[in-house]
XYZ file of C-alpha atoms in Angstrom:
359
model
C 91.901 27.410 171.342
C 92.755 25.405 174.434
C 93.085 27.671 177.523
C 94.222 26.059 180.454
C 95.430 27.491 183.806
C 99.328 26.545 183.102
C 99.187 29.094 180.172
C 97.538 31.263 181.846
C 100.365 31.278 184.486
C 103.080 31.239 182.222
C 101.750 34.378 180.324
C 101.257 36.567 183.978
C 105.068 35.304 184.805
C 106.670 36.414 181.189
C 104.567 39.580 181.607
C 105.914 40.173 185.245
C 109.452 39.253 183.444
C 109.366 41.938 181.100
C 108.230 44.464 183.302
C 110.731 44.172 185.450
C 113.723 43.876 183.055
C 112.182 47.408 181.747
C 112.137 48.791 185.186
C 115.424 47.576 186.208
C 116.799 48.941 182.408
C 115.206 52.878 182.958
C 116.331 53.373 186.969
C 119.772 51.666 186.069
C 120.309 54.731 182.932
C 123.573 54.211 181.273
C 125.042 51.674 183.400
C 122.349 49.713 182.444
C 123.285 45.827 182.901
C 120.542 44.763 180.200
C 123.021 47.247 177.581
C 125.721 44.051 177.125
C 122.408 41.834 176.162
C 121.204 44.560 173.897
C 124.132 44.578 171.768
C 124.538 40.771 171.454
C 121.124 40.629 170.011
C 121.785 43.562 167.168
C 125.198 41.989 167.169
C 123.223 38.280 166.099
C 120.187 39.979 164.428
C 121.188 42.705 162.614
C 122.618 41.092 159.686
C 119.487 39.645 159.807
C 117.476 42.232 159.757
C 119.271 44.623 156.801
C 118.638 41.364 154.594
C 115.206 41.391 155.425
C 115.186 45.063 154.480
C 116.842 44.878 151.220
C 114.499 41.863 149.887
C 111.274 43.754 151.358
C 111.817 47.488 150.881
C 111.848 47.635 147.136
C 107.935 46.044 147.493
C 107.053 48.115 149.787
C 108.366 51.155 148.037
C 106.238 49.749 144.622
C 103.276 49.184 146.557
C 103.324 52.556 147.884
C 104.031 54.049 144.519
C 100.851 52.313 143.631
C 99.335 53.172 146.250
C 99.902 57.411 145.853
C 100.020 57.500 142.202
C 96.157 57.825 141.992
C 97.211 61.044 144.701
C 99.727 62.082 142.321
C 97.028 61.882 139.324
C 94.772 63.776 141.176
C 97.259 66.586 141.889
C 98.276 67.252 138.389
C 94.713 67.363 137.688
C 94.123 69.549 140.135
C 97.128 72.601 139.102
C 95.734 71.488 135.165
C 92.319 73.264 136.136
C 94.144 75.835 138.408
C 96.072 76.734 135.124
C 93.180 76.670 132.890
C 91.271 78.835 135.297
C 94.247 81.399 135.066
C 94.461 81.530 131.962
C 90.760 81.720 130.997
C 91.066 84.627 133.846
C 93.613 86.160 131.986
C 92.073 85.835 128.981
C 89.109 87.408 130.131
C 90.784 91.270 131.559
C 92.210 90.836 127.962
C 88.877 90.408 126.399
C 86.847 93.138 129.227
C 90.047 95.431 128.483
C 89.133 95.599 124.561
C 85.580 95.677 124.699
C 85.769 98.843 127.381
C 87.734 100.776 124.908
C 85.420 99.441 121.914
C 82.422 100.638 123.826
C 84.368 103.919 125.008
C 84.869 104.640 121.066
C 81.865 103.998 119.957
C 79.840 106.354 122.916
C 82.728 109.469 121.679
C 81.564 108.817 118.399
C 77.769 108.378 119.317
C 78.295 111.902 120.964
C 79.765 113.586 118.756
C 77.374 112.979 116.269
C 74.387 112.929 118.495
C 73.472 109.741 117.972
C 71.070 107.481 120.382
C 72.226 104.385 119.848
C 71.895 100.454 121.223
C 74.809 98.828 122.284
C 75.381 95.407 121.370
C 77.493 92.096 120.886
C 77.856 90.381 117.810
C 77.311 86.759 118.488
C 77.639 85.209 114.838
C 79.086 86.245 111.670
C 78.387 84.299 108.785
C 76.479 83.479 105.390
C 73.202 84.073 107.361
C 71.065 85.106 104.317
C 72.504 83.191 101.579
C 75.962 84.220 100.835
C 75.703 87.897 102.115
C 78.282 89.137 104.114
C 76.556 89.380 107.389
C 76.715 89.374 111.220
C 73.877 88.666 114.295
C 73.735 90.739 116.995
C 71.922 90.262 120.459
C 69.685 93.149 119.617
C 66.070 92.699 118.586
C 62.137 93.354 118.451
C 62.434 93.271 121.947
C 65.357 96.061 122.018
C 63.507 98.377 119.391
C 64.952 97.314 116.698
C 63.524 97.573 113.420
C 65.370 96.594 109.637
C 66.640 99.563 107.955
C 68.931 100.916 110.920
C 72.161 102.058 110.779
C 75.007 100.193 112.296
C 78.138 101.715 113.353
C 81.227 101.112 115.913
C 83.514 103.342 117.610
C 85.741 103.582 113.805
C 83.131 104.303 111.268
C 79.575 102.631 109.573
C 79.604 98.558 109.747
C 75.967 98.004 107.937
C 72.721 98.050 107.952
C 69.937 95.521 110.313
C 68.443 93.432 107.122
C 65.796 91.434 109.334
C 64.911 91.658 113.217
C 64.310 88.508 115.741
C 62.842 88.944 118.992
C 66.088 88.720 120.713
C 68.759 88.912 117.674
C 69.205 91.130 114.082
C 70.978 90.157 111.160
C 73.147 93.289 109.627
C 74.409 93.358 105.985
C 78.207 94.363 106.342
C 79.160 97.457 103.877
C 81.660 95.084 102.236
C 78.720 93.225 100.926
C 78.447 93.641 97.334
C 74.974 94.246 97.720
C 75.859 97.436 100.060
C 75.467 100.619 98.656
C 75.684 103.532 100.552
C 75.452 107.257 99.815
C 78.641 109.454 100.634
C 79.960 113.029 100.486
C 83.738 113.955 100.544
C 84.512 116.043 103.379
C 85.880 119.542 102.453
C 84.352 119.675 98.825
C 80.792 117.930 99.411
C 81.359 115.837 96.140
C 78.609 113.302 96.262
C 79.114 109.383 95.454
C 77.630 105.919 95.805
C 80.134 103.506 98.236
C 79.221 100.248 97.475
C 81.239 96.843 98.987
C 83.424 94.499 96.485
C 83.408 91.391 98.548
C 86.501 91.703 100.293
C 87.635 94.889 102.612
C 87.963 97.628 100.048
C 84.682 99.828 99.066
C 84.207 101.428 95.924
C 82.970 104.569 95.412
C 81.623 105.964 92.368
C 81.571 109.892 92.090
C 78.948 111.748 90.638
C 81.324 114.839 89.559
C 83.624 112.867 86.419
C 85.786 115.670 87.117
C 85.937 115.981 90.916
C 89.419 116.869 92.551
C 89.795 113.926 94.400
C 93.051 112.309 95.686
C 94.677 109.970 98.362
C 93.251 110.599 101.772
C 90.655 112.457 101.220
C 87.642 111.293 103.607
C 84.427 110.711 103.189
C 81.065 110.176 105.261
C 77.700 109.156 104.845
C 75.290 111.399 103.237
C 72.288 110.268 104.786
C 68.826 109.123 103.327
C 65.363 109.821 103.376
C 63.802 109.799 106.816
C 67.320 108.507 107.925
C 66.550 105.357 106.661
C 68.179 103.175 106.302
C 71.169 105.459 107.084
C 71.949 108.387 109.291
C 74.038 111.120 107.745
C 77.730 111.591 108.670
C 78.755 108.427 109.961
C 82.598 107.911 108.900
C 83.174 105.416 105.897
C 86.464 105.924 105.009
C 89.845 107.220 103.260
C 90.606 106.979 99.360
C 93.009 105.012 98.848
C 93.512 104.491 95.174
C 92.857 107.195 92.456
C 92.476 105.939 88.775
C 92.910 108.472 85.868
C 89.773 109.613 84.710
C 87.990 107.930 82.121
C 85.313 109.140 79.518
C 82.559 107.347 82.167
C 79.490 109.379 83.634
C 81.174 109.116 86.869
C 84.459 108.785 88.359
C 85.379 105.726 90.534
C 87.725 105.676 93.610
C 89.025 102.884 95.892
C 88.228 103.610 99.483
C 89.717 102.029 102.716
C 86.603 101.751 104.993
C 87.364 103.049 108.497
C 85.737 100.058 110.549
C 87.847 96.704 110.699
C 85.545 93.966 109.326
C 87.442 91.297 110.380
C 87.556 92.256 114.287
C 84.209 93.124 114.901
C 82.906 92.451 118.755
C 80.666 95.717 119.934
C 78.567 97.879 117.958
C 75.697 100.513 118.012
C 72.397 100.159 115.880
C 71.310 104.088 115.626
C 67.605 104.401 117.158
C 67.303 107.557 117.177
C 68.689 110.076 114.983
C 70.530 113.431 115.075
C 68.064 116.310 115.100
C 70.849 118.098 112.125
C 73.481 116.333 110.160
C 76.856 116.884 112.382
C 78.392 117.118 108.659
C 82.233 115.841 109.203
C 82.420 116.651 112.923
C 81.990 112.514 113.979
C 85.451 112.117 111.721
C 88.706 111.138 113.702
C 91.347 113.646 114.163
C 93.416 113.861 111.118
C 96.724 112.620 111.759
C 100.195 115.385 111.931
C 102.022 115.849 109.218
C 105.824 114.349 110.250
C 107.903 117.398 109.612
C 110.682 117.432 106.586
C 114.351 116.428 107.806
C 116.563 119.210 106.152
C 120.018 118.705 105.134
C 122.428 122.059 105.309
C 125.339 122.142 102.774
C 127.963 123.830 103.036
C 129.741 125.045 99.885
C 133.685 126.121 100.386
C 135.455 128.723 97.887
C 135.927 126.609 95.162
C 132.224 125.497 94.733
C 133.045 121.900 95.940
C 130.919 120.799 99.440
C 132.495 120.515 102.055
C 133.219 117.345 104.021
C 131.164 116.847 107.434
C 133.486 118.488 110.378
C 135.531 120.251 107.853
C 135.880 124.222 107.676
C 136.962 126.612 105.887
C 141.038 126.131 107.006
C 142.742 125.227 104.125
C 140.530 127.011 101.287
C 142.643 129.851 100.461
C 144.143 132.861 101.757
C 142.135 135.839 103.636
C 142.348 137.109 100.405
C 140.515 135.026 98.089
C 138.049 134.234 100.874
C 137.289 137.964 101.809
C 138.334 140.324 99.075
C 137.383 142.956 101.522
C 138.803 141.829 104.783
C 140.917 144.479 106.959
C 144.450 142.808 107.177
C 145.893 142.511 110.642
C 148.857 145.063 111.860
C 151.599 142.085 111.667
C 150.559 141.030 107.970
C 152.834 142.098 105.356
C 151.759 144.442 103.180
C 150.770 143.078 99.736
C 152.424 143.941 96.714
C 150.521 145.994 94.279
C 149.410 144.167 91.252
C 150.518 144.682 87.675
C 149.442 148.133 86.193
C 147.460 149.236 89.499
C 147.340 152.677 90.303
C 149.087 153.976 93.175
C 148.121 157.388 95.203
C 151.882 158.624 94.670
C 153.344 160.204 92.046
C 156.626 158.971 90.647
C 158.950 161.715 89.616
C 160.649 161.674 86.613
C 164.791 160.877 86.520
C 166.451 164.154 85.556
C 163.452 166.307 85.730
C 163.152 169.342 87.443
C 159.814 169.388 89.799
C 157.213 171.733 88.558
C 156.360 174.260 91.684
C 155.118 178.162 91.973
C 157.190 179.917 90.057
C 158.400 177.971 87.569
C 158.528 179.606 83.833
């Protein structure tokens, strides 16, 4: 570009110009003489200038969508984790909620039946052996446990550990068909074999064909030899079901195991066990009998019941209602009946009375 001293010039005297029209405009205020310029030009140019507007607004409105919508992406994102988070919170007090009151069940029942158990997590369930009905707990070598331990939750026996990891166990659910399990009936000691069906009813099998047995009755492990593989009155269930008897050697009953097979999350494998068999004391409070509604009916004079809110009004005289009631002072009196006997004598029409004297 050219520069030469006339442009130069002419640039100082427009900026010299300017800054004295501005001057002359702010002392000057309202009476300003520049203000009758000021609104010729909006008068010429602002026509001009709305046009402009309306043609280059609605681009500049899409390019600035454009522009924020990667913002506006970002944003959602953002309150899509913040949810997720929540709710993964939430679902988490849910989850530490249950498993405090599942490990709070399972120490009562460890204490009540002296039991010194491990606490742990099931992390699989699964056809871990074949098709065996079986979990995997976090439990292992390195825990102390060995196969042939008894495995119980806060509601009653789950199993027994099958085969130890360093860090994990597998345990054979009583459900198994495989399970069997020895039991006694609490109350009458009637001894039995529980064994698992495959689905989440047990079977039990009494030894006694002729056992008095019936719905509700409960019954808890019996224990084996050494405690091995299980620990003696761990809670296995209610009957349920009570077939006739048959001519069989034994008697068989359908039990409803107390553990829930299909929610299981923490459990105890029994290390140690109790120094005597706490017999049925580890069994849950049974629960109180609802009492009887009674109905009161009230039978009027004629035999009939009587209506609800209706009395005896209406049902007869005193009389009939109360052969024996003592008439009020105002009543009438009532006539004597046909053939009663009356206190008086009646004398007899043209009869002398009989008195002393009298021939």
């Amino acid at each position: 570009m050219r520069d030469s001293r006339e442009s130069r010039l002419l640039l100082i005297l427009l900026a010299a110009i300017a800054f004295a029209l501005i001057t002359v405009d702010i002392r000057s205020g309202e009476d300003s003489p520049l203000d009758t310029a000021r609104e010729g030009a909006a008068t010429v140019f602002g026509p001009v200038e709305n046009a402009v507007a309306g043609a280059v607004n609605p681009v500049s409105n899409a390019v600035s969508a454009v522009r924020s919508s990667g913002d506006r992406h970002d944003q959602l994102a953002a309150l899509e984790r913040e949810n997720a988070e929540l709710r993964l919170e939430l679902g988490s007090d849910e989850r530490r909620s249950s498993r405090v009151q599942q490990l709070d069940a399972l120490l009562g029942a460890a204490a009540s039946g002296q039991y010194g158990v491990k606490g742990a997590q099931v992390v699989a369930i699964g056809a871990a052996q074949g098709f065996s009905w079986t979990i995997t707990l976090d439990v292992g070598e390195r825990d102390g446990i060995t196969p042939d331990m008894t495995v119980l939750n806060g509601d009653g026996l789950v199993g027994r550990v099958t085969t130890v990891g360093p860090t994990t166990s597998t345990v054979l659910l009583a459900t198994d068909p495989d399970f069997t399990v020895g039991t006694r009936m609490e109350g009458s000691d009637e001894l039995g074999f529980a064994a698992g069906r495959g689905d989440s009813w047990l079977t039990v099998e009494l030894l006694n064909t002729k056992a008095e047995v019936k719905k509700g009755d409960r019954l808890v492990t019996f224990g084996s030899s050494n405690d091995k593989p299980f620990v003696p009155g761990v809670p296995v269930g209610t009957v349920a079901e009570v077939p006739p008897a048959s001519g069989n050697l034994t008697r068989t009953v359908r039990v409803e195991p107390y553990a829930g097979f299909t929610r299981l999350d923490i459990v105890g494998v029994v290390v140690q066990p109790p120094r005597e068999d706490p017999r049925d004391v580890v069994l849950p409070d049974k629960p109180k009998a609802e009492p009887t509604p009674t109905v009161t009916v009230t039978v009027g004079p004629d035999g009939q019941p009587l209506e609800e809110g209706e009395g005896l009004e209406g049902q007869g005289d005193r009389d009939e209602l109360d052969p024996e009631a003592t008439p009020d002072p105002g009543d009438p009196p009532v006539p004597d009946a046909p053939g009663q006997d009356t206190e008086e004598t009646e004398e007899v029409a043209g009869a002398d009375p009989i008195g002393p004297g009298t021939d």
